[in-house]
Amino acid sequence: MQNEFYQTSILLIYTGGTIGMIENPETGILEPFNFQHIQTHVPELKRFGFNISTIQFNPTIDSSDMEPEIWAKLVKTIVDNYNDYDGFVILHGTDTMAYTASALSFMLENLSKPVILTGSQLPIGRLRTDGKENLITSIEIAAAKENGKPIISEVCIFFQNHLMRGNRTAKINAEHFNAFRSNNYPPLARSGVHIKYEKNVIYQAISPKPLKAHYKLDSNVVILKLFPGISKETVDAILNIPGLKGVVLETYGTGNATTREWFLESLKAAIDRGIVIVNVTQCQSGGVEMQRYGTGNTLYEIGVVSGYDSTVSAAITKLMFLFGHDLTPSEVREYMQCSLIGEVTINNNYYD
Ligand code: ASP
């Protein structure tokens, strides 16, 4: 039990992105501000009464420059500070936030504290900013406990009133404040007058284990998006990339693709060379059911693996994570068909 003098501690990690910018009053240009001074720009933070520390990445980056090395750096930052804080809030550009959230969900195995990613469409220094509300609510969620235990113990994205499982989330809007959606998994919480947690969908470890951090990812993977008219040259050029180990194949509808002979032959040859091909739908909601139509079934028969209802960012980072462990193609295929940390809806759960 926590005593009455216990002070909640939250670590804010600022990687970069729109949220941490203010308008230069003289030039009107958006410039990053020193995040150590966040309390000056968001004085409301003092009202929490929490100990809020900040770490600012140097240099801060536009999230379009995100790289697996930076994910490893984020993991290290969390590991180094794990015992000193109740929760972590990562401020991140919106463009690749869903990739980062997915990667971290795999890299931080047995997480038992909240890691909340947030950002904004308008800088925190702008009058109509969505950044303040996103930041303040993310901190409140990262600090939330019930019976002395964190309510959230997974990697999440909080954006405009919705707390979503990070590896289920996709950026769906470049303009509106509701920029993220988790179409195949319900929100873990909604914020309104109160923050309402949906306990039945929040991840709960049955038998908590010590945090196990993973740092290695293998980038020898690619996303191949189908479109009517895609040429054999394009498909072959991609499947013959030297060192290629895994492909996320973005198919139509419930996992369908052209039945042209050259296409199936190219995929089959790649699979025979040990490349793991994962079928993920181009649709925003729903998932792959390869045995539903003849066209999907042909993919199944040549050895394409189902990505179920995975987002593209979860599927590609999962491949990077699994190949980062030097697993064989058949081991990777096997793990792709399990839910490692709630990223797909299948009964095959790896955790617990
Ligand atoms: N390009 C920016 C980034 O992703 C956009 C944002 O911050 O939302 O870093």
Short mmCIF file of C-alpha atoms and ligand atoms in Angstrom, two decimals:
data_model
loop_
_atom_site.label_atom_id
_atom_site.label_comp_id
_atom_site.label_asym_id
_atom_site.label_seq_id
_atom_site.Cartn_x
_atom_site.Cartn_y
_atom_site.Cartn_z
CA MET A 1 0.00 0.00 0.00
CA GLN A 2 1.21 3.51 -0.75
CA ASN A 3 1.50 5.85 2.21
CA GLU A 4 -0.01 9.32 2.32
CA PHE A 5 3.36 10.92 1.56
CA TYR A 6 3.82 8.95 -1.64
CA GLN A 7 4.33 11.24 -4.61
CA THR A 8 3.46 9.89 -8.06
CA SER A 9 6.36 10.18 -10.49
CA ILE A 10 5.95 10.42 -14.24
CA LEU A 11 8.69 10.52 -16.81
CA LEU A 12 7.97 12.55 -19.94
CA ILE A 13 10.17 11.60 -22.86
CA TYR A 14 10.12 14.11 -25.69
CA THR A 15 11.37 12.65 -28.98
CA GLY A 16 10.20 15.49 -31.22
CA GLY A 17 7.20 16.32 -33.38
CA THR A 18 4.65 19.08 -33.58
CA ILE A 19 3.54 18.91 -29.95
CA GLY A 20 6.78 20.42 -28.63
CA MET A 21 6.75 23.55 -30.75
CA ILE A 22 5.83 27.13 -30.11
CA GLU A 23 5.40 30.08 -32.38
CA ASN A 24 8.24 32.55 -32.38
CA PRO A 25 6.33 35.76 -31.54
CA GLU A 26 8.57 37.83 -33.82
CA THR A 27 8.79 35.63 -36.92
CA GLY A 28 5.65 33.50 -36.53
CA ILE A 29 7.79 30.43 -37.35
CA LEU A 30 7.24 27.19 -35.41
CA GLU A 31 10.30 26.28 -33.41
CA PRO A 32 10.98 23.46 -30.95
CA PHE A 33 11.22 24.67 -27.37
CA ASN A 34 13.35 23.24 -24.60
CA PHE A 35 11.12 20.59 -23.11
CA GLN A 36 12.75 20.93 -19.71
CA HIS A 37 10.65 24.10 -19.53
CA ILE A 38 7.38 22.31 -20.21
CA GLN A 39 5.89 23.54 -16.93
CA THR A 40 6.24 27.12 -18.17
CA HIS A 41 4.25 26.34 -21.31
CA VAL A 42 1.72 24.08 -19.60
CA PRO A 43 1.41 25.52 -16.08
CA GLU A 44 -1.62 23.22 -15.51
CA LEU A 45 0.86 20.37 -14.93
CA LYS A 46 1.71 21.75 -11.48
CA ARG A 47 -1.87 21.13 -10.37
CA PHE A 48 -1.34 17.36 -10.55
CA GLY A 49 1.06 17.56 -7.62
CA PHE A 50 3.15 14.84 -9.30
CA ASN A 51 6.87 14.71 -9.69
CA ILE A 52 7.11 15.13 -13.48
CA SER A 53 10.60 14.75 -14.92
CA THR A 54 11.49 15.25 -18.56
CA ILE A 55 14.04 13.80 -20.91
CA GLN A 56 14.44 15.49 -24.26
CA PHE A 57 16.05 13.60 -27.11
CA ASN A 58 19.05 15.34 -28.58
CA PRO A 59 18.49 16.03 -31.39
CA THR A 60 14.71 15.92 -31.38
CA ILE A 61 13.37 14.43 -34.57
CA ASP A 62 10.44 14.72 -36.89
CA SER A 63 8.96 11.25 -36.56
CA SER A 64 9.43 10.67 -40.30
CA ASP A 65 13.08 10.16 -39.33
CA MET A 66 12.24 7.41 -36.83
CA GLU A 67 14.59 4.40 -36.95
CA PRO A 68 14.85 1.08 -35.06
CA GLU A 69 17.97 2.44 -33.29
CA ILE A 70 15.81 5.18 -31.80
CA TRP A 71 13.26 2.59 -30.66
CA ALA A 72 16.13 0.80 -28.90
CA LYS A 73 17.12 4.13 -27.32
CA LEU A 74 13.55 4.61 -26.08
CA VAL A 75 13.52 1.10 -24.63
CA LYS A 76 16.83 1.78 -22.87
CA THR A 77 15.49 5.06 -21.44
CA ILE A 78 12.46 3.24 -20.04
CA VAL A 79 14.57 0.38 -18.65
CA ASP A 80 17.04 2.78 -16.98
CA ASN A 81 14.20 4.66 -15.29
CA TYR A 82 11.76 1.80 -14.78
CA ASN A 83 11.96 1.53 -11.01
CA ASP A 84 11.90 5.28 -10.38
CA TYR A 85 8.64 6.16 -12.13
CA ASP A 86 5.02 5.08 -11.96
CA GLY A 87 4.41 5.70 -15.64
CA PHE A 88 5.94 6.95 -18.86
CA VAL A 89 4.57 9.40 -21.44
CA ILE A 90 6.34 9.56 -24.78
CA LEU A 91 5.79 12.68 -26.86
CA HIS A 92 6.21 11.75 -30.48
CA GLY A 93 5.35 13.06 -33.94
CA THR A 94 2.12 11.62 -35.21
CA ASP A 95 3.39 10.40 -38.58
CA THR A 96 5.08 7.21 -37.36
CA MET A 97 3.63 7.00 -33.87
CA ALA A 98 1.73 3.79 -34.68
CA TYR A 99 4.97 2.10 -35.80
CA THR A 100 6.79 3.17 -32.63
CA ALA A 101 3.92 2.04 -30.40
CA SER A 102 3.82 -1.34 -32.16
CA ALA A 103 7.59 -1.84 -31.96
CA LEU A 104 7.73 -0.88 -28.26
CA SER A 105 4.88 -3.26 -27.44
CA PHE A 106 7.07 -6.15 -28.63
CA MET A 107 10.37 -4.81 -27.29
CA LEU A 108 9.09 -4.22 -23.74
CA GLU A 109 8.13 -7.76 -22.76
CA ASN A 110 6.28 -8.21 -19.42
CA LEU A 111 5.64 -4.48 -19.12
CA SER A 112 3.81 -3.78 -15.87
CA LYS A 113 3.63 0.03 -16.04
CA PRO A 114 1.88 2.39 -18.45
CA VAL A 115 3.77 3.64 -21.52
CA ILE A 116 1.54 6.21 -23.23
CA LEU A 117 2.47 7.79 -26.55
CA THR A 118 0.87 11.04 -27.52
CA GLY A 119 1.42 14.03 -29.76
CA SER A 120 -0.71 16.66 -31.44
CA GLN A 121 -1.85 18.06 -34.72
CA LEU A 122 -1.25 21.65 -33.58
CA PRO A 123 1.81 22.73 -31.53
CA ILE A 124 1.35 23.18 -27.81
CA GLY A 125 2.10 26.89 -28.19
CA ARG A 126 -0.83 27.51 -30.56
CA LEU A 127 -4.11 28.88 -29.26
CA ARG A 128 -6.34 26.03 -30.49
CA THR A 129 -3.79 23.32 -29.71
CA ASP A 130 -4.90 19.75 -29.11
CA GLY A 131 -1.49 19.16 -27.51
CA LYS A 132 -2.36 20.34 -24.00
CA GLU A 133 -5.38 18.11 -23.65
CA ASN A 134 -3.50 15.11 -25.09
CA LEU A 135 -0.54 15.68 -22.80
CA ILE A 136 -2.52 16.33 -19.62
CA THR A 137 -4.82 13.33 -20.09
CA SER A 138 -1.90 11.06 -21.00
CA ILE A 139 -0.18 12.03 -17.74
CA GLU A 140 -3.35 11.36 -15.79
CA ILE A 141 -3.66 7.91 -17.41
CA ALA A 142 0.03 7.13 -16.81
CA ALA A 143 -0.50 7.92 -13.12
CA ALA A 144 -3.82 6.10 -12.70
CA LYS A 145 -3.85 3.27 -10.18
CA GLU A 146 -6.41 1.02 -8.60
CA ASN A 147 -5.62 -0.83 -5.37
CA GLY A 148 -2.05 0.44 -5.67
CA LYS A 149 -1.55 -1.12 -9.13
CA PRO A 150 -1.41 0.72 -12.47
CA ILE A 151 -4.69 0.48 -14.36
CA ILE A 152 -2.76 0.35 -17.65
CA SER A 153 0.27 -1.88 -18.08
CA GLU A 154 0.74 -1.81 -21.84
CA VAL A 155 2.00 0.46 -24.62
CA CYS A 156 -0.84 2.74 -25.70
CA ILE A 157 -1.57 5.76 -27.85
CA PHE A 158 -3.75 8.47 -26.37
CA PHE A 159 -5.20 10.87 -28.88
CA GLN A 160 -8.29 13.02 -28.74
CA ASN A 161 -10.34 11.34 -26.06
CA HIS A 162 -9.33 7.78 -26.91
CA LEU A 163 -6.81 5.55 -25.23
CA MET A 164 -5.94 2.80 -27.71
CA ARG A 165 -3.75 -0.26 -27.65
CA GLY A 166 -0.61 0.95 -29.43
CA ASN A 167 -0.16 -2.05 -31.70
CA ARG A 168 -3.81 -1.81 -32.86
CA THR A 169 -3.67 1.83 -33.86
CA ALA A 170 -3.27 3.55 -37.22
CA LYS A 171 -3.04 7.21 -38.21
CA ILE A 172 -6.13 7.83 -40.28
CA ASN A 173 -6.32 11.60 -40.62
CA ALA A 174 -3.72 14.20 -41.51
CA GLU A 175 -5.96 17.14 -40.67
CA HIS A 176 -8.44 16.44 -37.90
CA PHE A 177 -7.70 16.23 -34.20
CA ASN A 178 -9.05 12.66 -34.13
CA ALA A 179 -6.04 11.45 -36.09
CA PHE A 180 -5.84 7.87 -34.79
CA ARG A 181 -8.15 4.92 -34.80
CA SER A 182 -8.07 1.38 -33.49
CA ASN A 183 -10.59 -0.21 -35.80
CA ASN A 184 -10.14 -3.85 -34.84
CA TYR A 185 -9.91 -3.46 -31.07
CA PRO A 186 -12.07 -1.34 -28.77
CA PRO A 187 -10.60 1.73 -27.04
CA LEU A 188 -9.12 0.95 -23.62
CA ALA A 189 -10.51 4.19 -22.21
CA ARG A 190 -12.46 7.25 -23.27
CA SER A 191 -11.98 10.65 -21.71
CA GLY A 192 -14.84 13.03 -21.22
CA VAL A 193 -15.86 14.57 -17.93
CA HIS A 194 -14.27 11.42 -16.45
CA ILE A 195 -11.78 8.96 -17.84
CA LYS A 196 -13.75 5.77 -18.31
CA TYR A 197 -11.59 2.65 -18.43
CA GLU A 198 -12.85 -0.45 -20.21
CA LYS A 199 -11.40 -3.03 -17.83
CA ASN A 200 -12.53 -6.02 -19.87
CA VAL A 201 -10.32 -5.06 -22.84
CA ILE A 202 -7.28 -3.74 -20.97
CA TYR A 203 -4.36 -6.17 -20.92
CA GLN A 204 -3.79 -7.81 -17.54
CA ALA A 205 -0.86 -10.13 -16.97
CA ILE A 206 -2.11 -13.23 -15.19
CA SER A 207 1.27 -13.88 -13.63
CA PRO A 208 3.43 -10.71 -13.66
CA LYS A 209 7.08 -11.29 -14.57
CA PRO A 210 10.10 -8.95 -14.52
CA LEU A 211 10.46 -6.58 -17.45
CA LYS A 212 12.48 -8.09 -20.29
CA ALA A 213 13.77 -5.58 -22.80
CA HIS A 214 14.60 -6.48 -26.39
CA TYR A 215 16.84 -4.21 -28.42
CA LYS A 216 17.49 -6.02 -31.67
CA LEU A 217 15.31 -5.61 -34.72
CA ASP A 218 16.04 -6.82 -38.24
CA SER A 219 15.14 -4.36 -41.00
CA ASN A 220 15.40 -6.88 -43.85
CA VAL A 221 11.66 -6.68 -44.36
CA VAL A 222 9.38 -4.88 -46.77
CA ILE A 223 5.75 -3.87 -47.33
CA LEU A 224 4.36 -4.82 -50.73
CA LYS A 225 1.02 -3.19 -51.48
CA LEU A 226 -0.99 -4.70 -54.31
CA PHE A 227 -2.91 -2.66 -56.86
CA PRO A 228 -4.64 -3.67 -60.06
CA GLY A 229 -1.94 -3.54 -62.74
CA ILE A 230 1.06 -4.20 -60.51
CA SER A 231 3.76 -5.64 -62.77
CA LYS A 232 5.81 -8.79 -62.55
CA GLU A 233 8.95 -6.61 -62.68
CA THR A 234 7.86 -4.70 -59.58
CA VAL A 235 6.92 -7.81 -57.62
CA ASP A 236 10.10 -9.66 -58.64
CA ALA A 237 12.32 -6.66 -57.90
CA ILE A 238 10.90 -6.48 -54.37
CA LEU A 239 10.95 -10.21 -53.65
CA ASN A 240 14.55 -10.46 -54.85
CA ILE A 241 15.95 -7.71 -52.62
CA PRO A 242 19.25 -9.14 -51.33
CA GLY A 243 18.94 -10.34 -47.73
CA LEU A 244 15.15 -9.99 -47.66
CA LYS A 245 13.58 -12.09 -44.89
CA GLY A 246 9.98 -10.99 -44.51
CA VAL A 247 7.20 -9.34 -46.51
CA VAL A 248 3.95 -7.78 -45.40
CA LEU A 249 1.72 -8.30 -48.41
CA GLU A 250 -1.10 -5.75 -48.40
CA THR A 251 -3.94 -7.55 -50.15
CA TYR A 252 -7.53 -6.75 -51.00
CA GLY A 253 -10.55 -7.29 -48.73
CA THR A 254 -10.34 -10.49 -46.70
CA GLY A 255 -6.85 -11.27 -47.99
CA ASN A 256 -7.35 -11.68 -51.72
CA ALA A 257 -4.87 -11.14 -54.53
CA THR A 258 -4.59 -11.61 -58.25
CA THR A 259 -4.56 -15.23 -59.37
CA ARG A 260 -2.21 -14.48 -62.29
CA GLU A 261 0.20 -17.36 -62.67
CA TRP A 262 3.37 -15.22 -62.65
CA PHE A 263 2.33 -13.63 -59.37
CA LEU A 264 1.74 -16.92 -57.56
CA GLU A 265 4.95 -18.36 -58.99
CA SER A 266 6.97 -15.37 -57.77
CA LEU A 267 5.47 -15.60 -54.27
CA LYS A 268 5.99 -19.37 -54.16
CA ALA A 269 9.62 -19.04 -55.24
CA ALA A 270 10.21 -16.43 -52.50
CA ILE A 271 8.58 -18.66 -49.86
CA ASP A 272 10.72 -21.59 -51.04
CA ARG A 273 13.80 -19.38 -50.53
CA GLY A 274 12.72 -18.96 -46.86
CA ILE A 275 11.07 -15.54 -47.13
CA VAL A 276 8.09 -15.22 -44.79
CA ILE A 277 5.12 -13.56 -46.51
CA VAL A 278 2.35 -12.24 -44.26
CA ASN A 279 -1.06 -11.38 -45.63
CA VAL A 280 -2.60 -8.17 -44.22
CA THR A 281 -5.64 -6.44 -45.66
CA GLN A 282 -5.55 -2.98 -47.22
CA CYS A 283 -8.94 -2.29 -45.58
CA GLN A 284 -8.99 -0.10 -42.50
CA SER A 285 -11.13 -2.57 -40.53
CA GLY A 286 -11.61 -6.32 -40.49
CA GLY A 287 -9.02 -8.93 -41.20
CA VAL A 288 -7.73 -11.66 -43.43
CA GLU A 289 -9.63 -14.91 -43.91
CA MET A 290 -7.66 -16.60 -46.63
CA GLN A 291 -9.94 -19.60 -46.92
CA ARG A 292 -13.02 -17.52 -47.66
CA TYR A 293 -12.50 -16.96 -51.40
CA GLY A 294 -10.64 -19.01 -53.96
CA THR A 295 -8.14 -16.19 -54.58
CA GLY A 296 -7.14 -15.98 -50.90
CA ASN A 297 -7.09 -19.74 -50.58
CA THR A 298 -4.50 -20.02 -53.35
CA LEU A 299 -2.20 -17.77 -51.29
CA TYR A 300 -2.80 -20.00 -48.29
CA GLU A 301 -1.94 -23.10 -50.30
CA ILE A 302 1.41 -21.74 -51.46
CA GLY A 303 2.39 -20.92 -47.86
CA VAL A 304 1.45 -17.26 -47.33
CA VAL A 305 0.86 -16.70 -43.58
CA SER A 306 -2.25 -14.93 -42.33
CA GLY A 307 -1.76 -11.57 -40.63
CA TYR A 308 -5.33 -11.86 -39.29
CA ASP A 309 -6.65 -8.40 -38.32
CA SER A 310 -3.20 -6.89 -37.79
CA THR A 311 -2.41 -3.31 -38.71
CA VAL A 312 0.37 -2.93 -41.26
CA SER A 313 2.60 -1.24 -38.67
CA ALA A 314 2.11 -4.09 -36.17
CA ALA A 315 2.80 -6.74 -38.82
CA ILE A 316 6.01 -5.14 -40.12
CA THR A 317 7.44 -4.38 -36.67
CA LYS A 318 6.53 -7.90 -35.48
CA LEU A 319 8.50 -9.34 -38.41
CA MET A 320 11.44 -7.05 -37.54
CA PHE A 321 11.24 -8.14 -33.91
CA LEU A 322 11.05 -11.87 -34.65
CA PHE A 323 13.86 -11.82 -37.22
CA GLY A 324 15.87 -9.74 -34.73
CA HIS A 325 15.93 -12.88 -32.57
CA ASP A 326 17.64 -14.90 -35.30
CA LEU A 327 14.65 -17.22 -35.55
CA THR A 328 14.30 -19.58 -38.50
CA PRO A 329 11.62 -18.80 -41.12
CA SER A 330 9.43 -21.61 -39.79
CA GLU A 331 9.71 -20.25 -36.22
CA VAL A 332 8.82 -16.76 -37.47
CA ARG A 333 5.81 -18.21 -39.33
CA GLU A 334 4.71 -19.92 -36.14
CA TYR A 335 5.00 -16.77 -33.99
CA MET A 336 3.25 -14.67 -36.65
CA GLN A 337 0.26 -16.91 -36.01
CA CYS A 338 0.24 -16.15 -32.28
CA SER A 339 -0.76 -13.01 -30.50
CA LEU A 340 2.44 -11.89 -28.76
CA ILE A 341 0.89 -8.97 -26.92
CA GLY A 342 -2.66 -8.51 -28.14
CA GLU A 343 -1.76 -7.27 -31.64
CA VAL A 344 -4.09 -9.72 -33.44
CA THR A 345 -7.42 -11.32 -32.65
CA ILE A 346 -6.72 -15.05 -32.51
CA ASN A 347 -7.05 -17.59 -29.78
CA ASN A 348 -3.36 -18.41 -30.00
CA ASN A 349 -2.00 -16.18 -27.21
CA TYR A 350 1.70 -16.31 -26.56
CA TYR A 351 1.48 -14.33 -23.33
CA ASP A 352 0.56 -16.08 -20.05
N1 ASP B 1 5.79 15.42 -39.17
C1 ASP B 1 5.44 15.47 -37.77
C2 ASP B 1 6.01 14.24 -37.09
O1 ASP B 1 5.48 13.19 -37.24
C3 ASP B 1 3.99 15.58 -37.59
C4 ASP B 1 3.58 15.57 -36.14
O2 ASP B 1 4.33 15.83 -35.26
O3 ASP B 1 2.43 15.29 -35.88
O4 ASP B 1 7.02 14.36 -36.41
#
